[in-house]
Amino acid sequence: MNLSFGVKVLLVIICTLFSAIVAMVAGFLSHSPGSPVSQAILYGGGAFAGCLLLCLAVLAALRVL
C-alpha cells in the first residue's frame, strides 16, 4: 500500500497505545499481594515490548510501513 506519512505515524501510535493497554493488563494480572510492584512493572514492560514488536512486524509484513 502507498499510505501517506501521517497515516503511517497514526498506525504506529495506535500500535503503541494498544501495546500499552496489553502491558497494563499483563502487569495487573501478574501482580500478587505481598510481592514487590517492580516485578509486575517488569512483566508489563516485557509484554509491551513483545506486543509492539509483534504489531509492527505484522504491519511490515503487510507492507503498510
N, CA, C and O atoms as a printed pandas DataFrame, in Angstrom:
     atom_number atom_name residue_name chain_id  residue_number  x_coord  y_coord  z_coord
0              1         N          MET        A               1    0.832   -1.186    0.000
1              2        CA          MET        A               1    0.000    0.000    0.000
2              3         C          MET        A               1    0.871    1.242    0.000
3              4         O          MET        A               1    1.991    1.236    0.512
4              5         N          ASN        A               2    0.357    2.271   -0.563
5              6        CA          ASN        A               2    1.081    3.524   -0.609
6              7         C          ASN        A               2    0.342    4.541    0.257
7              8         O          ASN        A               2   -0.470    5.324   -0.234
8              9         N          LEU        A               3    0.641    4.513    1.551
9             10        CA          LEU        A               3   -0.022    5.409    2.502
10            11         C          LEU        A               3    0.835    6.635    2.747
11            12         O          LEU        A               3    2.057    6.594    2.599
12            13         N          SER        A               4    0.193    7.712    3.119
13            14        CA          SER        A               4    0.939    8.927    3.418
14            15         C          SER        A               4    1.656    8.792    4.756
15            16         O          SER        A               4    1.359    7.903    5.554
16            17         N          PHE        A               5    2.602    9.689    4.980
17            18        CA          PHE        A               5    3.397    9.637    6.201
18            19         C          PHE        A               5    2.536    9.823    7.447
19            20         O          PHE        A               5    2.778    9.179    8.467
20            21         N          GLY        A               6    1.542   10.691    7.373
21            22        CA          GLY        A               6    0.662   10.929    8.515
22            23         C          GLY        A               6   -0.123    9.693    8.918
23            24         O          GLY        A               6   -0.321    9.438   10.106
24            25         N          VAL        A               7   -0.569    8.929    7.938
25            26        CA          VAL        A               7   -1.313    7.701    8.226
26            27         C          VAL        A               7   -0.392    6.664    8.844
27            28         O          VAL        A               7   -0.797    5.937    9.751
28            29         N          LYS        A               8    0.842    6.587    8.365
29            30        CA          LYS        A               8    1.811    5.647    8.939
30            31         C          LYS        A               8    2.112    5.995   10.392
31            32         O          LYS        A               8    2.202    5.106   11.239
32            33         N          VAL        A               9    2.265    7.270   10.679
33            34        CA          VAL        A               9    2.507    7.699   12.062
34            35         C          VAL        A               9    1.306    7.365   12.930
35            36         O          VAL        A               9    1.467    6.920   14.066
36            37         N          LEU        A              10    0.114    7.573   12.411
37            38        CA          LEU        A              10   -1.097    7.246   13.154
38            39         C          LEU        A              10   -1.172    5.750   13.457
39            40         O          LEU        A              10   -1.571    5.368   14.557
40            41         N          LEU        A              11   -0.800    4.907   12.514
41            42        CA          LEU        A              11   -0.799    3.465   12.744
42            43         C          LEU        A              11    0.209    3.060   13.815
43            44         O          LEU        A              11   -0.075    2.181   14.628
44            45         N          VAL        A              12    1.373    3.685   13.824
45            46        CA          VAL        A              12    2.376    3.387   14.852
46            47         C          VAL        A              12    1.881    3.846   16.223
47            48         O          VAL        A              12    2.110    3.161   17.219
48            49         N          ILE        A              13    1.214    4.981   16.287
49            50        CA          ILE        A              13    0.654    5.463   17.554
50            51         C          ILE        A              13   -0.437    4.528   18.049
51            52         O          ILE        A              13   -0.521    4.254   19.246
52            53         N          ILE        A              14   -1.273    4.035   17.145
53            54        CA          ILE        A              14   -2.320    3.089   17.533
54            55         C          ILE        A              14   -1.695    1.799   18.055
55            56         O          ILE        A              14   -2.168    1.244   19.047
56            57         N          CYS        A              15   -0.643    1.318   17.405
57            58        CA          CYS        A              15    0.052    0.117   17.893
58            59         C          CYS        A              15    0.660    0.347   19.265
59            60         O          CYS        A              15    0.628   -0.542   20.116
60            61         N          THR        A              16    1.212    1.527   19.488
61            62        CA          THR        A              16    1.809    1.844   20.778
62            63         C          THR        A              16    0.755    1.895   21.879
63            64         O          THR        A              16    0.978    1.377   22.974
64            65         N          LEU        A              17   -0.375    2.504   21.604
65            66        CA          LEU        A              17   -1.445    2.571   22.601
66            67         C          LEU        A              17   -2.022    1.188   22.888
67            68         O          LEU        A              17   -2.305    0.866   24.042
68            69         N          PHE        A              18   -2.196    0.376   21.861
69            70        CA          PHE        A              18   -2.675   -0.988   22.063
70            71         C          PHE        A              18   -1.684   -1.789   22.910
71            72         O          PHE        A              18   -2.090   -2.553   23.785
72            73         N          SER        A              19   -0.396   -1.615   22.651
73            74        CA          SER        A              19    0.628   -2.315   23.420
74            75         C          SER        A              19    0.645   -1.847   24.869
75            76         O          SER        A              19    0.895   -2.641   25.775
76            77         N          ALA        A              20    0.382   -0.565   25.093
77            78        CA          ALA        A              20    0.325   -0.055   26.466
78            79         C          ALA        A              20   -0.847   -0.668   27.225
79            80         O          ALA        A              20   -0.719   -0.977   28.409
80            81         N          ILE        A              21   -1.982   -0.846   26.565
81            82        CA          ILE        A              21   -3.135   -1.476   27.214
82            83         C          ILE        A              21   -2.814   -2.927   27.543
83            84         O          ILE        A              21   -3.143   -3.403   28.630
84            85         N          VAL        A              22   -2.177   -3.631   26.620
85            86        CA          VAL        A              22   -1.790   -5.023   26.873
86            87         C          VAL        A              22   -0.811   -5.093   28.036
87            88         O          VAL        A              22   -0.904   -5.995   28.869
88            89         N          ALA        A              23    0.127   -4.151   28.103
89            90        CA          ALA        A              23    1.108   -4.133   29.183
90            91         C          ALA        A              23    0.449   -3.877   30.536
91            92         O          ALA        A              23    0.824   -4.492   31.534
92            93         N          MET        A              24   -0.525   -2.978   30.573
93            94        CA          MET        A              24   -1.218   -2.719   31.842
94            95         C          MET        A              24   -1.983   -3.944   32.315
95            96         O          MET        A              24   -1.968   -4.270   33.502
96            97         N          VAL        A              25   -2.646   -4.614   31.401
97            98        CA          VAL        A              25   -3.397   -5.822   31.774
98            99         C          VAL        A              25   -2.437   -6.917   32.220
99           100         O          VAL        A              25   -2.713   -7.607   33.201
100          101         N          ALA        A              26   -1.318   -7.093   31.525
101          102        CA          ALA        A              26   -0.347   -8.115   31.898
102          103         C          ALA        A              26    0.270   -7.823   33.268
103          104         O          ALA        A              26    0.450   -8.730   34.081
104          105         N          GLY        A              27    0.590   -6.563   33.513
105          106        CA          GLY        A              27    1.138   -6.195   34.816
106          107         C          GLY        A              27    0.132   -6.389   35.934
107          108         O          GLY        A              27    0.482   -6.837   37.026
108          109         N          PHE        A              28   -1.109   -6.054   35.662
109          110        CA          PHE        A              28   -2.164   -6.231   36.665
110          111         C          PHE        A              28   -2.381   -7.712   36.968
111          112         O          PHE        A              28   -2.535   -8.090   38.129
112          113         N          LEU        A              29   -2.394   -8.544   35.940
113          114        CA          LEU        A              29   -2.610   -9.971   36.142
114          115         C          LEU        A              29   -1.421  -10.660   36.808
115          116         O          LEU        A              29   -1.598  -11.659   37.505
116          117         N          SER        A              30   -0.216  -10.138   36.601
117          118        CA          SER        A              30    0.953  -10.785   37.179
118          119         C          SER        A              30    1.203  -10.374   38.626
119          120         O          SER        A              30    1.940  -11.053   39.341
120          121         N          HIS        A              31    0.607   -9.285   39.059
121          122        CA          HIS        A              31    0.841   -8.809   40.422
122          123         C          HIS        A              31    0.045   -9.653   41.420
123          124         O          HIS        A              31   -1.145   -9.911   41.243
124          125         N          SER        A              32    0.736  -10.064   42.457
125          126        CA          SER        A              32    0.071  -10.800   43.524
126          127         C          SER        A              32    0.353  -10.093   44.847
127          128         O          SER        A              32    1.407   -9.478   45.011
128          129         N          PRO        A              33   -0.582  -10.177   45.787
129          130        CA          PRO        A              33   -0.390   -9.485   47.067
130          131         C          PRO        A              33    0.872   -9.988   47.783
131          132         O          PRO        A              33    1.150  -11.187   47.816
132          133         N          GLY        A              34    1.604   -9.068   48.336
133          134        CA          GLY        A              34    2.814   -9.401   49.068
134          135         C          GLY        A              34    4.065   -9.393   48.223
135          136         O          GLY        A              34    5.170   -9.434   48.765
136          137         N          SER        A              35    3.926   -9.341   46.925
137          138        CA          SER        A              35    5.106   -9.295   46.055
138          139         C          SER        A              35    5.407   -7.842   45.689
139          140         O          SER        A              35    4.507   -7.002   45.682
140          141         N          PRO        A              36    6.669   -7.548   45.386
141          142        CA          PRO        A              36    7.003   -6.164   45.028
142          143         C          PRO        A              36    6.367   -5.748   43.700
143          144         O          PRO        A              36    6.173   -6.558   42.794
144          145         N          VAL        A              37    6.058   -4.476   43.622
145          146        CA          VAL        A              37    5.415   -3.931   42.426
146          147         C          VAL        A              37    6.389   -3.942   41.246
147          148         O          VAL        A              37    5.965   -3.997   40.092
148          149         N          SER        A              38    7.682   -3.889   41.530
149          150        CA          SER        A              38    8.662   -3.828   40.448
150          151         C          SER        A              38    8.600   -5.063   39.549
151          152         O          SER        A              38    8.882   -4.967   38.355
152          153         N          GLN        A              39    8.240   -6.202   40.094
153          154        CA          GLN        A              39    8.120   -7.404   39.275
154          155         C          GLN        A              39    6.966   -7.265   38.280
155          156         O          GLN        A              39    7.089   -7.666   37.122
156          157         N          ALA        A              40    5.858   -6.702   38.726
157          158        CA          ALA        A              40    4.714   -6.505   37.838
158          159         C          ALA        A              40    5.046   -5.478   36.754
159          160         O          ALA        A              40    4.631   -5.632   35.606
160          161         N          ILE        A              41    5.787   -4.439   37.115
161          162        CA          ILE        A              41    6.182   -3.424   36.133
162          163         C          ILE        A              41    7.120   -4.028   35.100
163          164         O          ILE        A              41    6.991   -3.747   33.909
164          165         N          LEU        A              42    8.059   -4.852   35.541
165          166        CA          LEU        A              42    8.978   -5.508   34.622
166          167         C          LEU        A              42    8.236   -6.463   33.690
167          168         O          LEU        A              42    8.539   -6.532   32.499
168          169         N          TYR        A              43    7.278   -7.188   34.223
169          170        CA          TYR        A              43    6.478   -8.104   33.411
170          171         C          TYR        A              43    5.657   -7.320   32.382
171          172         O          TYR        A              43    5.565   -7.722   31.222
172          173         N          GLY        A              44    5.068   -6.214   32.806
173          174        CA          GLY        A              44    4.313   -5.370   31.884
174          175         C          GLY        A              44    5.198   -4.762   30.812
175          176         O          GLY        A              44    4.777   -4.632   29.663
176          177         N          GLY        A              45    6.413   -4.390   31.170
177          178        CA          GLY        A              45    7.349   -3.853   30.182
178          179         C          GLY        A              45    7.722   -4.872   29.127
179          180         O          GLY        A              45    7.837   -4.546   27.946
180          181         N          GLY        A              46    7.909   -6.102   29.557
181          182        CA          GLY        A              46    8.183   -7.173   28.593
182          183         C          GLY        A              46    7.005   -7.426   27.680
183          184         O          GLY        A              46    7.175   -7.664   26.484
184          185         N          ALA        A              47    5.806   -7.376   28.246
185          186        CA          ALA        A              47    4.601   -7.563   27.436
186          187         C          ALA        A              47    4.439   -6.411   26.450
187          188         O          ALA        A              47    4.020   -6.626   25.312
188          189         N          PHE        A              48    4.767   -5.191   26.874
189          190        CA          PHE        A              48    4.691   -4.031   25.981
190          191         C          PHE        A              48    5.645   -4.189   24.811
191          192         O          PHE        A              48    5.264   -3.992   23.657
192          193         N          ALA        A              49    6.885   -4.545   25.112
193          194        CA          ALA        A              49    7.884   -4.690   24.049
194          195         C          ALA        A              49    7.503   -5.803   23.079
195          196         O          ALA        A              49    7.612   -5.640   21.864
196          197         N          GLY        A              50    7.062   -6.918   23.615
197          198        CA          GLY        A              50    6.679   -8.032   22.748
198          199         C          GLY        A              50    5.489   -7.709   21.879
199          200         O          GLY        A              50    5.473   -8.042   20.694
200          201         N          CYS        A              51    4.497   -7.069   22.450
201          202        CA          CYS        A              51    3.293   -6.731   21.694
202          203         C          CYS        A              51    3.591   -5.673   20.634
203          204         O          CYS        A              51    3.094   -5.764   19.512
204          205         N          LEU        A              52    4.389   -4.681   20.978
205          206        CA          LEU        A              52    4.722   -3.642   20.000
206          207         C          LEU        A              52    5.527   -4.216   18.844
207          208         O          LEU        A              52    5.280   -3.879   17.686
208          209         N          LEU        A              53    6.484   -5.080   19.150
209          210        CA          LEU        A              53    7.261   -5.700   18.079
210          211         C          LEU        A              53    6.380   -6.573   17.184
211          212         O          LEU        A              53    6.550   -6.594   15.965
212          213         N          LEU        A              54    5.447   -7.285   17.793
213          214        CA          LEU        A              54    4.544   -8.123   17.008
214          215         C          LEU        A              54    3.639   -7.271   16.114
215          216         O          LEU        A              54    3.439   -7.599   14.944
216          217         N          CYS        A              55    3.096   -6.191   16.652
217          218        CA          CYS        A              55    2.233   -5.309   15.856
218          219         C          CYS        A              55    2.999   -4.692   14.693
219          220         O          CYS        A              55    2.496   -4.654   13.570
220          221         N          LEU        A              56    4.208   -4.210   14.950
221          222        CA          LEU        A              56    4.984   -3.587   13.891
222          223         C          LEU        A              56    5.440   -4.618   12.871
223          224         O          LEU        A              56    5.550   -4.297   11.687
224          225         N          ALA        A              57    5.707   -5.843   13.297
225          226        CA          ALA        A              57    6.092   -6.901   12.352
226          227         C          ALA        A              57    4.929   -7.247   11.430
227          228         O          ALA        A              57    5.124   -7.483   10.237
228          229         N          VAL        A              58    3.727   -7.277   11.982
229          230        CA          VAL        A              58    2.550   -7.562   11.150
230          231         C          VAL        A              58    2.338   -6.439   10.136
231          232         O          VAL        A              58    2.045   -6.705    8.970
232          233         N          LEU        A              59    2.483   -5.191   10.571
233          234        CA          LEU        A              59    2.328   -4.075    9.641
234          235         C          LEU        A              59    3.406   -4.075    8.560
235          236         O          LEU        A              59    3.147   -3.738    7.404
236          237         N          ALA        A              60    4.622   -4.458    8.956
237          238        CA          ALA        A              60    5.691   -4.530    7.967
238          239         C          ALA        A              60    5.455   -5.678    6.991
239          240         O          ALA        A              60    5.744   -5.545    5.801
240          241         N          ALA        A              61    4.936   -6.799    7.476
241          242        CA          ALA        A              61    4.658   -7.932    6.593
242          243         C          ALA        A              61    3.540   -7.597    5.610
243          244         O          ALA        A              61    3.538   -8.081    4.478
244          245         N          LEU        A              62    2.613   -6.789    6.033
245          246        CA          LEU        A              62    1.533   -6.357    5.147
246          247         C          LEU        A              62    1.954   -5.208    4.242
247          248         O          LEU        A              62    1.160   -4.720    3.438
248          249         N          ARG        A              63    3.195   -4.780    4.374
249          250        CA          ARG        A              63    3.779   -3.668    3.603
250          251         C          ARG        A              63    3.014   -2.369    3.797
251          252         O          ARG        A              63    2.816   -1.592    2.862
252          253         N          VAL        A              64    2.590   -2.155    5.037
253          254        CA          VAL        A              64    1.936   -0.907    5.379
254          255         C          VAL        A              64    2.977    0.129    5.797
255          256         O          VAL        A              64    2.841    1.314    5.494
256          257         N          LEU        A              65    4.012   -0.325    6.490
257          258        CA          LEU        A              65    5.066    0.596    6.924
258          259         C          LEU        A              65    6.208    0.617    5.950
259          260         O          LEU        A              65    7.183    1.339    6.158
